[in-house]
Amino acid sequence: MQKLVFFVGVAGTGKTTVALKLAERMQAAFLDRDTVGGRFVEKMLEMNGLDVNDRDSDFYKKHLRDLEYDTTKDICIENLAAGQNVFMISPFTAELKNKAWIEAVLAAAGKTHAEVDVKVVAVTLKDMDLQKTRIIDRQTERDTWKLEHWDDFKHRVQFVPDIQWAIPESSILVFDNSGELTEEKVENLYRFVAGE
């Protein structure tokens, strides 16, 4: 059965790191929304005289956010239709709340829940100081706004996203990524994703 796995959570929790570790064990199209749309978004923000790192502005939310997510979704659909496993990496906050969103993705790929095993790995960190340290350590320009507005950012963080999709509870894993990402942790994640 094909796998469609969403690695969700807020900045600095380690979504991409966790997904990369699992990608070593399971072949999948690896779709990180920041990679798919980041350069285009930065250019459009720059062209409009805005901070290229601000993903919290009204302009971004109104004009660019859905472009990034919809483009990533379309690439996902193409890969599912081609029979590939897919790893999707991004917060997906609005999409997870939309019951119809996942159904539309599967339908557009010509697939059903019987053919595609949909899983959600909600990557969390209980320690906000560790989260800030990880954001600083990864040294990406897109994190500048978060760090400059840390007090505001950390109060709006929802550790576990609201998931409204029609998938079993057993298909949702809340993974606390504090501490070292050990082989034992990776093995447990693999077993969850693989359905073992």
PDB file of C-alpha atoms in Angstrom:
ATOM      1  CA  MET A   1       0.000   0.000   0.000  1.00  0.00           C
ATOM      2  CA  GLN A   2       1.241   3.495  -0.823  1.00  0.00           C
ATOM      3  CA  LYS A   3       2.149   5.804   2.043  1.00  0.00           C
ATOM      4  CA  LEU A   4       1.232   9.480   2.293  1.00  0.00           C
ATOM      5  CA  VAL A   5       2.869  10.819   5.430  1.00  0.00           C
ATOM      6  CA  PHE A   6       2.513  14.360   6.743  1.00  0.00           C
ATOM      7  CA  PHE A   7       5.230  15.663   9.063  1.00  0.00           C
ATOM      8  CA  VAL A   8       3.589  18.627  10.744  1.00  0.00           C
ATOM      9  CA  GLY A   9       4.439  21.009  13.557  1.00  0.00           C
ATOM     10  CA  VAL A  10       5.735  24.488  14.164  1.00  0.00           C
ATOM     11  CA  ALA A  11       9.153  25.893  13.249  1.00  0.00           C
ATOM     12  CA  GLY A  12      12.127  24.384  15.006  1.00  0.00           C
ATOM     13  CA  THR A  13      10.529  21.121  16.104  1.00  0.00           C
ATOM     14  CA  GLY A  14      12.568  19.117  13.603  1.00  0.00           C
ATOM     15  CA  LYS A  15       9.939  18.055  11.049  1.00  0.00           C
ATOM     16  CA  THR A  16      12.434  17.911   8.202  1.00  0.00           C
ATOM     17  CA  THR A  17      15.101  16.142  10.261  1.00  0.00           C
ATOM     18  CA  VAL A  18      12.619  13.460  11.340  1.00  0.00           C
ATOM     19  CA  ALA A  19      11.336  13.019   7.781  1.00  0.00           C
ATOM     20  CA  LEU A  20      14.879  12.748   6.407  1.00  0.00           C
ATOM     21  CA  LYS A  21      15.712  10.016   8.909  1.00  0.00           C
ATOM     22  CA  LEU A  22      12.672   8.022   7.795  1.00  0.00           C
ATOM     23  CA  ALA A  23      13.492   8.658   4.133  1.00  0.00           C
ATOM     24  CA  GLU A  24      16.691   6.667   4.722  1.00  0.00           C
ATOM     25  CA  ARG A  25      14.469   3.647   5.430  1.00  0.00           C
ATOM     26  CA  MET A  26      11.566   4.201   3.019  1.00  0.00           C
ATOM     27  CA  GLN A  27      11.617   5.567  -0.519  1.00  0.00           C
ATOM     28  CA  ALA A  28       9.282   8.503  -0.975  1.00  0.00           C
ATOM     29  CA  ALA A  29       8.898  11.749  -2.862  1.00  0.00           C
ATOM     30  CA  PHE A  30      10.168  14.297  -0.316  1.00  0.00           C
ATOM     31  CA  LEU A  31       8.107  17.500  -0.482  1.00  0.00           C
ATOM     32  CA  ASP A  32       9.125  20.221   1.928  1.00  0.00           C
ATOM     33  CA  ARG A  33       6.858  23.208   1.311  1.00  0.00           C
ATOM     34  CA  ASP A  34       9.688  25.647   2.102  1.00  0.00           C
ATOM     35  CA  THR A  35      11.796  24.106  -0.666  1.00  0.00           C
ATOM     36  CA  VAL A  36       8.930  23.925  -3.153  1.00  0.00           C
ATOM     37  CA  GLY A  37       7.854  27.555  -2.848  1.00  0.00           C
ATOM     38  CA  GLY A  38      10.416  29.404  -0.778  1.00  0.00           C
ATOM     39  CA  ARG A  39      12.381  31.136  -3.536  1.00  0.00           C
ATOM     40  CA  PHE A  40       9.251  32.287  -5.347  1.00  0.00           C
ATOM     41  CA  VAL A  41       7.680  33.616  -2.156  1.00  0.00           C
ATOM     42  CA  GLU A  42      10.847  35.502  -1.216  1.00  0.00           C
ATOM     43  CA  LYS A  43      11.027  37.091  -4.664  1.00  0.00           C
ATOM     44  CA  MET A  44       7.372  38.153  -4.559  1.00  0.00           C
ATOM     45  CA  LEU A  45       7.770  39.606  -1.083  1.00  0.00           C
ATOM     46  CA  GLU A  46      10.879  41.492  -2.223  1.00  0.00           C
ATOM     47  CA  MET A  47       9.081  42.809  -5.318  1.00  0.00           C
ATOM     48  CA  ASN A  48       6.397  44.216  -3.035  1.00  0.00           C
ATOM     49  CA  GLY A  49       8.904  45.896  -0.721  1.00  0.00           C
ATOM     50  CA  LEU A  50       8.268  43.477   2.136  1.00  0.00           C
ATOM     51  CA  ASP A  51      10.517  41.479   4.453  1.00  0.00           C
ATOM     52  CA  VAL A  52      11.441  38.341   2.491  1.00  0.00           C
ATOM     53  CA  ASN A  53      11.455  36.299   5.714  1.00  0.00           C
ATOM     54  CA  ASP A  54       8.044  37.345   7.061  1.00  0.00           C
ATOM     55  CA  ARG A  55       5.520  34.541   6.667  1.00  0.00           C
ATOM     56  CA  ASP A  56       3.192  36.211   9.150  1.00  0.00           C
ATOM     57  CA  SER A  57       2.260  39.326   7.173  1.00  0.00           C
ATOM     58  CA  ASP A  58      -1.240  39.889   5.872  1.00  0.00           C
ATOM     59  CA  PHE A  59       0.191  40.111   2.340  1.00  0.00           C
ATOM     60  CA  TYR A  60       1.794  36.678   2.610  1.00  0.00           C
ATOM     61  CA  LYS A  61      -1.323  35.107   4.071  1.00  0.00           C
ATOM     62  CA  LYS A  62      -3.607  36.676   1.466  1.00  0.00           C
ATOM     63  CA  HIS A  63      -1.510  36.282  -1.689  1.00  0.00           C
ATOM     64  CA  LEU A  64       1.259  33.714  -1.215  1.00  0.00           C
ATOM     65  CA  ARG A  65       0.484  31.157   1.460  1.00  0.00           C
ATOM     66  CA  ASP A  66      -1.995  29.143  -0.589  1.00  0.00           C
ATOM     67  CA  LEU A  67       0.271  29.282  -3.657  1.00  0.00           C
ATOM     68  CA  GLU A  68       2.991  27.459  -1.727  1.00  0.00           C
ATOM     69  CA  TYR A  69       0.659  24.894  -0.220  1.00  0.00           C
ATOM     70  CA  ASP A  70      -1.348  24.301  -3.395  1.00  0.00           C
ATOM     71  CA  THR A  71       1.803  23.832  -5.492  1.00  0.00           C
ATOM     72  CA  THR A  72       3.148  21.329  -2.973  1.00  0.00           C
ATOM     73  CA  LYS A  73      -0.239  19.583  -3.004  1.00  0.00           C
ATOM     74  CA  ASP A  74      -0.223  19.356  -6.817  1.00  0.00           C
ATOM     75  CA  ILE A  75       3.238  17.758  -6.810  1.00  0.00           C
ATOM     76  CA  CYS A  76       1.996  15.334  -4.163  1.00  0.00           C
ATOM     77  CA  ILE A  77      -0.996  14.409  -6.318  1.00  0.00           C
ATOM     78  CA  GLU A  78       1.235  13.740  -9.325  1.00  0.00           C
ATOM     79  CA  ASN A  79       3.488  11.471  -7.279  1.00  0.00           C
ATOM     80  CA  LEU A  80       0.561   9.582  -5.743  1.00  0.00           C
ATOM     81  CA  ALA A  81      -0.935   9.072  -9.201  1.00  0.00           C
ATOM     82  CA  ALA A  82       2.439   7.711 -10.355  1.00  0.00           C
ATOM     83  CA  GLY A  83       2.405   5.171  -7.528  1.00  0.00           C
ATOM     84  CA  GLN A  84       4.994   6.822  -5.285  1.00  0.00           C
ATOM     85  CA  ASN A  85       5.029   7.125  -1.516  1.00  0.00           C
ATOM     86  CA  VAL A  86       4.993  10.795  -0.505  1.00  0.00           C
ATOM     87  CA  PHE A  87       6.374  12.631   2.524  1.00  0.00           C
ATOM     88  CA  MET A  88       4.836  16.099   3.028  1.00  0.00           C
ATOM     89  CA  ILE A  89       6.672  18.486   5.360  1.00  0.00           C
ATOM     90  CA  SER A  90       5.078  21.728   6.591  1.00  0.00           C
ATOM     91  CA  PRO A  91       2.727  22.894   9.364  1.00  0.00           C
ATOM     92  CA  PHE A  92      -0.439  22.293   7.232  1.00  0.00           C
ATOM     93  CA  THR A  93      -2.492  23.981   9.972  1.00  0.00           C
ATOM     94  CA  ALA A  94      -5.417  25.057   7.775  1.00  0.00           C
ATOM     95  CA  GLU A  95      -5.368  21.876   5.695  1.00  0.00           C
ATOM     96  CA  LEU A  96      -5.509  19.566   8.729  1.00  0.00           C
ATOM     97  CA  LYS A  97      -8.646  21.372   9.926  1.00  0.00           C
ATOM     98  CA  ASN A  98     -10.350  20.903   6.534  1.00  0.00           C
ATOM     99  CA  LYS A  99     -12.049  17.485   6.387  1.00  0.00           C
ATOM    100  CA  ALA A 100     -12.460  17.704   2.627  1.00  0.00           C
ATOM    101  CA  TRP A 101      -8.820  18.571   1.847  1.00  0.00           C
ATOM    102  CA  ILE A 102      -7.325  15.080   2.121  1.00  0.00           C
ATOM    103  CA  GLU A 103     -10.285  13.565   0.287  1.00  0.00           C
ATOM    104  CA  ALA A 104      -9.727  15.991  -2.598  1.00  0.00           C
ATOM    105  CA  VAL A 105      -6.015  15.096  -2.736  1.00  0.00           C
ATOM    106  CA  LEU A 106      -6.720  11.371  -2.959  1.00  0.00           C
ATOM    107  CA  ALA A 107      -9.529  11.850  -5.501  1.00  0.00           C
ATOM    108  CA  ALA A 108      -7.355  14.060  -7.707  1.00  0.00           C
ATOM    109  CA  ALA A 109      -4.697  11.326  -7.697  1.00  0.00           C
ATOM    110  CA  GLY A 110      -7.322   8.716  -8.619  1.00  0.00           C
ATOM    111  CA  LYS A 111      -6.741   6.978  -5.300  1.00  0.00           C
ATOM    112  CA  THR A 112      -8.789   5.902  -2.284  1.00  0.00           C
ATOM    113  CA  HIS A 113      -8.068   5.360   1.414  1.00  0.00           C
ATOM    114  CA  ALA A 114      -7.958   1.638   0.606  1.00  0.00           C
ATOM    115  CA  GLU A 115      -4.995   2.288  -1.710  1.00  0.00           C
ATOM    116  CA  VAL A 116      -3.144   5.016   0.195  1.00  0.00           C
ATOM    117  CA  ASP A 117      -2.286   4.822   3.885  1.00  0.00           C
ATOM    118  CA  VAL A 118      -2.468   8.405   5.196  1.00  0.00           C
ATOM    119  CA  LYS A 119      -0.461   9.084   8.354  1.00  0.00           C
ATOM    120  CA  VAL A 120       0.274  12.236  10.335  1.00  0.00           C
ATOM    121  CA  VAL A 121       3.399  12.633  12.447  1.00  0.00           C
ATOM    122  CA  ALA A 122       2.915  15.707  14.641  1.00  0.00           C
ATOM    123  CA  VAL A 123       6.464  16.655  15.591  1.00  0.00           C
ATOM    124  CA  THR A 124       6.536  18.608  18.856  1.00  0.00           C
ATOM    125  CA  LEU A 125       8.962  20.006  21.400  1.00  0.00           C
ATOM    126  CA  LYS A 126       7.868  20.541  24.969  1.00  0.00           C
ATOM    127  CA  ASP A 127      10.846  22.799  25.659  1.00  0.00           C
ATOM    128  CA  MET A 128      10.450  26.242  24.038  1.00  0.00           C
ATOM    129  CA  ASP A 129      14.052  27.170  24.886  1.00  0.00           C
ATOM    130  CA  LEU A 130      15.266  24.105  22.981  1.00  0.00           C
ATOM    131  CA  GLN A 131      12.996  25.034  20.092  1.00  0.00           C
ATOM    132  CA  LYS A 132      14.517  28.530  19.975  1.00  0.00           C
ATOM    133  CA  THR A 133      18.038  27.059  20.106  1.00  0.00           C
ATOM    134  CA  ARG A 134      17.271  24.744  17.182  1.00  0.00           C
ATOM    135  CA  ILE A 135      15.845  27.618  15.154  1.00  0.00           C
ATOM    136  CA  ILE A 136      19.014  29.652  15.833  1.00  0.00           C
ATOM    137  CA  ASP A 137      21.288  26.700  15.054  1.00  0.00           C
ATOM    138  CA  ARG A 138      19.766  25.990  11.644  1.00  0.00           C
ATOM    139  CA  GLN A 139      20.685  29.558  10.561  1.00  0.00           C
ATOM    140  CA  THR A 140      18.071  30.162   7.888  1.00  0.00           C
ATOM    141  CA  GLU A 141      17.030  33.633   6.846  1.00  0.00           C
ATOM    142  CA  ARG A 142      13.351  32.723   6.945  1.00  0.00           C
ATOM    143  CA  ASP A 143      13.596  32.376  10.737  1.00  0.00           C
ATOM    144  CA  THR A 144      14.686  35.992  11.277  1.00  0.00           C
ATOM    145  CA  TRP A 145      11.147  37.232  11.858  1.00  0.00           C
ATOM    146  CA  LYS A 146      10.387  34.446  14.344  1.00  0.00           C
ATOM    147  CA  LEU A 147      13.481  35.182  16.391  1.00  0.00           C
ATOM    148  CA  GLU A 148      12.976  38.947  16.340  1.00  0.00           C
ATOM    149  CA  HIS A 149       9.372  38.456  17.521  1.00  0.00           C
ATOM    150  CA  TRP A 150       9.982  35.430  19.755  1.00  0.00           C
ATOM    151  CA  ASP A 151       7.689  36.441  22.633  1.00  0.00           C
ATOM    152  CA  ASP A 152       4.803  36.900  20.211  1.00  0.00           C
ATOM    153  CA  PHE A 153       5.654  33.780  18.200  1.00  0.00           C
ATOM    154  CA  LYS A 154       5.936  31.405  21.149  1.00  0.00           C
ATOM    155  CA  HIS A 155       2.547  32.439  22.568  1.00  0.00           C
ATOM    156  CA  ARG A 156       0.828  31.547  19.293  1.00  0.00           C
ATOM    157  CA  VAL A 157       2.402  28.121  19.022  1.00  0.00           C
ATOM    158  CA  GLN A 158      -0.030  25.218  19.082  1.00  0.00           C
ATOM    159  CA  PHE A 159       2.012  22.160  19.975  1.00  0.00           C
ATOM    160  CA  VAL A 160      -0.401  19.572  18.555  1.00  0.00           C
ATOM    161  CA  PRO A 161      -2.371  20.624  15.468  1.00  0.00           C
ATOM    162  CA  ASP A 162      -6.122  20.213  15.180  1.00  0.00           C
ATOM    163  CA  ILE A 163      -6.590  17.230  12.821  1.00  0.00           C
ATOM    164  CA  GLN A 164     -10.090  16.856  11.385  1.00  0.00           C
ATOM    165  CA  TRP A 165      -9.350  14.324   8.637  1.00  0.00           C
ATOM    166  CA  ALA A 166     -11.304  11.076   8.430  1.00  0.00           C
ATOM    167  CA  ILE A 167      -8.365   8.879   9.364  1.00  0.00           C
ATOM    168  CA  PRO A 168      -8.117   6.540  12.362  1.00  0.00           C
ATOM    169  CA  GLU A 169      -6.598   7.817  15.604  1.00  0.00           C
ATOM    170  CA  SER A 170      -3.993   5.093  15.125  1.00  0.00           C
ATOM    171  CA  SER A 171      -2.804   6.944  11.999  1.00  0.00           C
ATOM    172  CA  ILE A 172      -1.811  10.006  14.051  1.00  0.00           C
ATOM    173  CA  LEU A 173       1.383  10.036  16.101  1.00  0.00           C
ATOM    174  CA  VAL A 174       2.440  12.876  18.382  1.00  0.00           C
ATOM    175  CA  PHE A 175       6.229  12.669  18.454  1.00  0.00           C
ATOM    176  CA  ASP A 176       8.175  14.652  21.050  1.00  0.00           C
ATOM    177  CA  ASN A 177      11.471  15.407  19.311  1.00  0.00           C
ATOM    178  CA  SER A 178      13.278  16.535  22.458  1.00  0.00           C
ATOM    179  CA  GLY A 179      16.672  15.001  23.010  1.00  0.00           C
ATOM    180  CA  GLU A 180      18.699  12.923  20.572  1.00  0.00           C
ATOM    181  CA  LEU A 181      16.928  11.325  17.618  1.00  0.00           C
ATOM    182  CA  THR A 182      18.142   7.818  18.464  1.00  0.00           C
ATOM    183  CA  GLU A 183      17.972   4.750  16.264  1.00  0.00           C
ATOM    184  CA  GLU A 184      15.336   3.359  18.633  1.00  0.00           C
ATOM    185  CA  LYS A 185      13.146   6.426  18.106  1.00  0.00           C
ATOM    186  CA  VAL A 186      13.626   6.207  14.336  1.00  0.00           C
ATOM    187  CA  GLU A 187      12.743   2.503  14.407  1.00  0.00           C
ATOM    188  CA  ASN A 188       9.522   3.253  16.297  1.00  0.00           C
ATOM    189  CA  LEU A 189       8.641   5.978  13.795  1.00  0.00           C
ATOM    190  CA  TYR A 190       9.362   3.622  10.921  1.00  0.00           C
ATOM    191  CA  ARG A 191       7.101   0.982  12.416  1.00  0.00           C
ATOM    192  CA  PHE A 192       4.327   3.555  12.784  1.00  0.00           C
ATOM    193  CA  VAL A 193       4.668   4.768   9.189  1.00  0.00           C
ATOM    194  CA  ALA A 194       5.091   1.272   7.740  1.00  0.00           C
ATOM    195  CA  GLY A 195       2.111   0.001   9.714  1.00  0.00           C
ATOM    196  CA  GLU A 196       4.040  -2.716  11.505  1.00  0.00           C
TER     197      GLU A 196
END
